[in-house]
Short mmCIF file of C-alpha atoms in Angstrom, two decimals:
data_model
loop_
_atom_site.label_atom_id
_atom_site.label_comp_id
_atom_site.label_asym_id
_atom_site.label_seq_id
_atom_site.Cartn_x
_atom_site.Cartn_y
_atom_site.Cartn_z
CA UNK H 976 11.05 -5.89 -14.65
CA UNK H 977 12.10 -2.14 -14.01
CA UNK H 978 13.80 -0.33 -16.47
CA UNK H 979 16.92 0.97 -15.61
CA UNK H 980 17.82 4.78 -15.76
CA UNK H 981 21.39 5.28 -15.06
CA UNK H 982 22.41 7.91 -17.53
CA UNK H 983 26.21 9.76 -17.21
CA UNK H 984 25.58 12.45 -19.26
CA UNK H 985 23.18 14.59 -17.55
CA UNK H 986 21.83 16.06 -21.33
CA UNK H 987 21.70 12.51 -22.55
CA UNK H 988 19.49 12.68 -25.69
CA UNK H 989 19.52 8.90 -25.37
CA UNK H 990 17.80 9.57 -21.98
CA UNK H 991 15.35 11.70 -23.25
CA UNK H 992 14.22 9.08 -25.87
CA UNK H 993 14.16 6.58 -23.42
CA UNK H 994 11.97 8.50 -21.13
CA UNK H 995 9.59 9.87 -23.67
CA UNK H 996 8.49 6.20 -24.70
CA UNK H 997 8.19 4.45 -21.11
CA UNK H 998 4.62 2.97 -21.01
CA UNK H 999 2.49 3.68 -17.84
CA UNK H 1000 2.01 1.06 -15.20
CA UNK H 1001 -1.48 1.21 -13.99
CA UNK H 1002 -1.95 -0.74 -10.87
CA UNK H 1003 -2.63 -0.41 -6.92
CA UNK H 1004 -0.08 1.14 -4.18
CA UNK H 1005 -0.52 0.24 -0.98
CA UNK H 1006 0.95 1.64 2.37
CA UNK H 1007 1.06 -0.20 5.51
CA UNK H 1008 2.88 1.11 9.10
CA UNK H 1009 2.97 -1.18 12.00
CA UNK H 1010 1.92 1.18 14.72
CA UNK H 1011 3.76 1.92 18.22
CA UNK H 1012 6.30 -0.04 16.85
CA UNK H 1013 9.16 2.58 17.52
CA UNK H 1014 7.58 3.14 21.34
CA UNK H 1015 7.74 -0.78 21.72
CA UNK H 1016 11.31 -0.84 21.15
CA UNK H 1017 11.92 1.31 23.59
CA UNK H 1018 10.03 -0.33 26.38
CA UNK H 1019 11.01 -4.08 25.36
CA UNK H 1020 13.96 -5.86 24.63
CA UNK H 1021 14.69 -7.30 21.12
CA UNK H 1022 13.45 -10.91 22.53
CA UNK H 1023 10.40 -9.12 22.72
CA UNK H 1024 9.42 -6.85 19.96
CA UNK H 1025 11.21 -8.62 17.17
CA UNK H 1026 8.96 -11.53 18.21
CA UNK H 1027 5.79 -9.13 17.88
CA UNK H 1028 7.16 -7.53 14.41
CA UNK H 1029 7.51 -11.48 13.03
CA UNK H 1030 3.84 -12.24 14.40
CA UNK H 1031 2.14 -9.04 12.78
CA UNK H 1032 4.45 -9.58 8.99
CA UNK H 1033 3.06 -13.62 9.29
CA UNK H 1034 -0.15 -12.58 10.15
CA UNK H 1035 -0.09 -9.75 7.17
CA UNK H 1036 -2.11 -13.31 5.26
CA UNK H 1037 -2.24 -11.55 2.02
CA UNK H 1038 1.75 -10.71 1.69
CA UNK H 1039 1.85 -14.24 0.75
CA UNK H 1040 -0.29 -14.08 -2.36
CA UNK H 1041 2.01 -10.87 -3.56
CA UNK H 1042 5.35 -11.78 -2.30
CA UNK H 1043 7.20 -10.33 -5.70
CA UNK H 1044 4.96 -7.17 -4.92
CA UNK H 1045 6.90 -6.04 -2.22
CA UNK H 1046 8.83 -3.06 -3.28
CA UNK H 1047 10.35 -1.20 -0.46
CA UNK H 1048 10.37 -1.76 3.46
CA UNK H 1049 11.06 1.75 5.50
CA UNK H 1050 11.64 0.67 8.79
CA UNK H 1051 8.61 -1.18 10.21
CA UNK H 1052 6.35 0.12 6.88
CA UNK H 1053 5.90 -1.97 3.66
CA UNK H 1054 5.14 -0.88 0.32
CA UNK H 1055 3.20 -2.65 -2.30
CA UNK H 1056 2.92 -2.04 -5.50
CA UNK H 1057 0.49 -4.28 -7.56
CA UNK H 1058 0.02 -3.86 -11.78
CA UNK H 1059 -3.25 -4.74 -12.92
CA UNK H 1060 -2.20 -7.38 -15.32
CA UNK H 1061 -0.96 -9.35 -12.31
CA UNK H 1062 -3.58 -8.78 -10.13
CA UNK H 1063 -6.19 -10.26 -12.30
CA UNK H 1064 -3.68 -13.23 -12.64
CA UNK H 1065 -4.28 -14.17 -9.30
CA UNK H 1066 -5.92 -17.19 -8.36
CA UNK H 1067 -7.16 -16.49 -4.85
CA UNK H 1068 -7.50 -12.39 -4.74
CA UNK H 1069 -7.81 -11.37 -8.37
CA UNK H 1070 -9.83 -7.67 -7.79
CA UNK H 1071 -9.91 -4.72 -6.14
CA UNK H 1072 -12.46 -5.63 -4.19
CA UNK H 1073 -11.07 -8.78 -2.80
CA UNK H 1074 -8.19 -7.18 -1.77
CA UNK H 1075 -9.99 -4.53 -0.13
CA UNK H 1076 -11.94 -6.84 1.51
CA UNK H 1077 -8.27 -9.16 2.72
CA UNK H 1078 -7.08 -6.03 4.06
CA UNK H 1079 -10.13 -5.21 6.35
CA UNK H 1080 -10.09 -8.88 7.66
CA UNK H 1081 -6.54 -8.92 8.43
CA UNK H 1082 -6.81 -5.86 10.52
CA UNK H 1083 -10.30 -6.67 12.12
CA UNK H 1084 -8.56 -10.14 13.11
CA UNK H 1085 -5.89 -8.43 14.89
CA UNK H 1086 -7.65 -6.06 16.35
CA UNK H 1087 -10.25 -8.70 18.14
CA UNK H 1088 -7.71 -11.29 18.75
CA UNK H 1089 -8.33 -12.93 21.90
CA UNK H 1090 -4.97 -12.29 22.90
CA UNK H 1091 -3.58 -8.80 23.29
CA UNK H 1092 -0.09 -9.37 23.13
CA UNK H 1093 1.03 -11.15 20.35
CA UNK H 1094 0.31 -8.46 17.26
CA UNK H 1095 0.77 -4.83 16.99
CA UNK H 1096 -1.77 -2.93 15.34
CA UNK H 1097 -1.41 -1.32 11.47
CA UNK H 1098 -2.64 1.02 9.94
CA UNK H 1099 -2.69 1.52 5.84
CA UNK H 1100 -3.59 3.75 3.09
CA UNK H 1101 -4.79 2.84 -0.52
CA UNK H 1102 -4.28 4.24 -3.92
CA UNK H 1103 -5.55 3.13 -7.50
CA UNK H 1104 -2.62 4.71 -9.75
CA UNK H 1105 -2.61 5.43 -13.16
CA UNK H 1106 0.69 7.88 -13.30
CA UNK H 1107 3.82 5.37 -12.49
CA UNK H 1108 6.45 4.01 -13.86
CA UNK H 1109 8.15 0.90 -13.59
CA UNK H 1110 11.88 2.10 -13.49
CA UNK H 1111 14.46 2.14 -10.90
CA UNK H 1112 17.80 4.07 -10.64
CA UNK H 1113 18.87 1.26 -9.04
CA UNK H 1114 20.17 -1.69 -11.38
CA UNK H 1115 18.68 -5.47 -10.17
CA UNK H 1116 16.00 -3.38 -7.98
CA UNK H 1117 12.61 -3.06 -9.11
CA UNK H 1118 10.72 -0.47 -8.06
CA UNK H 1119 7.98 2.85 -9.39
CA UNK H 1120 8.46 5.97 -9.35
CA UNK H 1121 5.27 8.59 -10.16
CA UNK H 1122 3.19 11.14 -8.88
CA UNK H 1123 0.33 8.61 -8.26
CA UNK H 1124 3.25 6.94 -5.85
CA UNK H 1125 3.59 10.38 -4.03
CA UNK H 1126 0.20 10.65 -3.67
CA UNK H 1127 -0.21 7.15 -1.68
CA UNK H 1128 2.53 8.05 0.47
CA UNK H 1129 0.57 11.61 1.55
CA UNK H 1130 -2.76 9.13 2.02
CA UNK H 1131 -0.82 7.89 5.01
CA UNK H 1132 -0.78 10.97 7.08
CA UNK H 1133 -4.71 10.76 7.34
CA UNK H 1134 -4.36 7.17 8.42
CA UNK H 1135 -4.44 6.24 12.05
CA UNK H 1136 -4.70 2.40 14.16
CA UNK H 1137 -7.11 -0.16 13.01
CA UNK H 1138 -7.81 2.58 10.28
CA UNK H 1139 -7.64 2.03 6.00
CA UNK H 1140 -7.90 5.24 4.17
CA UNK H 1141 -8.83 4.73 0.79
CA UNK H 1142 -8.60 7.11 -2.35
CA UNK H 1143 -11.58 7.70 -4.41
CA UNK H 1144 -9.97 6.64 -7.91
CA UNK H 1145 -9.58 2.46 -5.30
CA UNK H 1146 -12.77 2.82 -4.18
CA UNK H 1147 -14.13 3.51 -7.31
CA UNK H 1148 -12.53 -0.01 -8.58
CA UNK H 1149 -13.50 -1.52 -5.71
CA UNK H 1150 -17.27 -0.79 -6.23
CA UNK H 1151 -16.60 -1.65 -10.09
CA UNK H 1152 -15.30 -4.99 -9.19
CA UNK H 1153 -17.79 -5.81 -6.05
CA UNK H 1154 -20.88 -5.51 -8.41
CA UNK H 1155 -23.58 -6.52 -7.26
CA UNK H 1156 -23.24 -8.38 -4.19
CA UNK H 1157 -24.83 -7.72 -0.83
CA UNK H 1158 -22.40 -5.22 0.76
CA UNK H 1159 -19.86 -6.72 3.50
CA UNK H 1160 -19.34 -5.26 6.81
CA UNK H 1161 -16.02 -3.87 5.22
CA UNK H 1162 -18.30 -1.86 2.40
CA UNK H 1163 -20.87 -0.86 5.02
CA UNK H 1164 -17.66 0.90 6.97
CA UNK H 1165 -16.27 2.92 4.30
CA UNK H 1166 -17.06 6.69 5.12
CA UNK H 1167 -18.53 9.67 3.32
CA UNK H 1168 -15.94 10.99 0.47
CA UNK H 1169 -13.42 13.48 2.14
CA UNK H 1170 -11.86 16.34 0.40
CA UNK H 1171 -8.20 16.72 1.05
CA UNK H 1172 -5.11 19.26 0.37
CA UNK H 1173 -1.70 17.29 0.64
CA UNK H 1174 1.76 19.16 0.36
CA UNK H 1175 2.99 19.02 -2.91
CA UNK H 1176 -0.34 18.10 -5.06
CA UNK H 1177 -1.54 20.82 -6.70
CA UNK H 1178 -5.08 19.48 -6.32
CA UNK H 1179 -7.59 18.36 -4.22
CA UNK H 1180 -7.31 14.43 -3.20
CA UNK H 1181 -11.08 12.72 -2.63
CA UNK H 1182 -10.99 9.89 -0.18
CA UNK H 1183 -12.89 7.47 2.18
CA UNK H 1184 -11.94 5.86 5.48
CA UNK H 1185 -12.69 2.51 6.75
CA UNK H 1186 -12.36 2.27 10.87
CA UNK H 1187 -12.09 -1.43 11.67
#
């Protein structure tokens, strides 16, 4: 669970202590944005895009093998936040490249549907992190804070519909945890390596997209 920083005295030496020994949380962030869901709302009654909100979270498949992983909802976006330890605790998607690969089908599914108007399409963004920390200011809340964090959020401004943009530090685990297996048609869609500047990160970001 999170630890909790909620410190009164703004010089707290306590704090410092407390802050100097937190342990990194290494782990996978993950970004996803229903998309034209603001538009729908304003063209539809609630009858009508509440129903297609509750059809595109149910059909989100893999939200119910990381229900605890949940960390924040922003309107009609989710964020994930998965540690390593529990990911390779999982008995059905246990790797990077699993995940990857229930991410791609989810989106390919809804995108090909036969019907056209009973999901909205998402889009997401992807980030293997090794600078968080599991604290909230926030008691009973979990949540992570961290540049690595920051850095998944700015993935999502290069993401677009029936679009995954992945960084190069996930891909890098995906491909690690793949192996050697014949590539899927998810691996065979992952782009060239892009070089990207993002407000705020006082370095260049490599990363890959994946059109569905």
């Amino acid at each position: 669970m999170a630890v909790y920083i909620n410190s009164k005295n703004p010089n707290s030496p306590e704090l410092d202590d407390l802050l100097t020994s937190l342990p990194t949380c290494p782990g996978t962030c993950i970004f996803i944005d229903i998309v034209n869901s603001t538009e729908i709302k304003y063209r539809t009654g609630l009858k009508e895009w509440a129903r297609l909100l509750n059809n595109t979270f149910n059909f989100i498949s893999f939200l119910n093998d990381f229900p605890n992983h949940i960390v924040k909802g922003i309107g009609d976006e989710l964020m994930l936040y998965i540690p390593d330890e529990d990911l390779g605790k999982k008995a059905n998607i246990n790797n990077h490249h699993q995940l990857l690969e229930e991410i791609y089908a989810t989106l390919y599914n809804i995108k090909h549907f036969p019907a056209s108007d009973l999901f909205l399409p998402c889009k997401v963004a992807i980030h293997y992190c090794t600078e968080v920390y599991n604290i909230t200011y926030f008691e009973h809340y979990n949540d992570y804070y961290g540049r690595d964090i920051d850095l998944a959020a700015r993935l999502m401004t290069k993401a677009k519909i029936h679009r995954i943009v992945v960084s190069e530090s996930f891909y890098n685990m995906v491909l690690q945890s793949a192996g050697t297996k014949d590539a899927t048609a998810c691996l065979k869609s992952v782009s060239e390596k892009y070089i990207e500047d993002f407000k705020g990160v006082p370095h260049s970001t490599a990363l890959h997209v994946i059109d569905v």
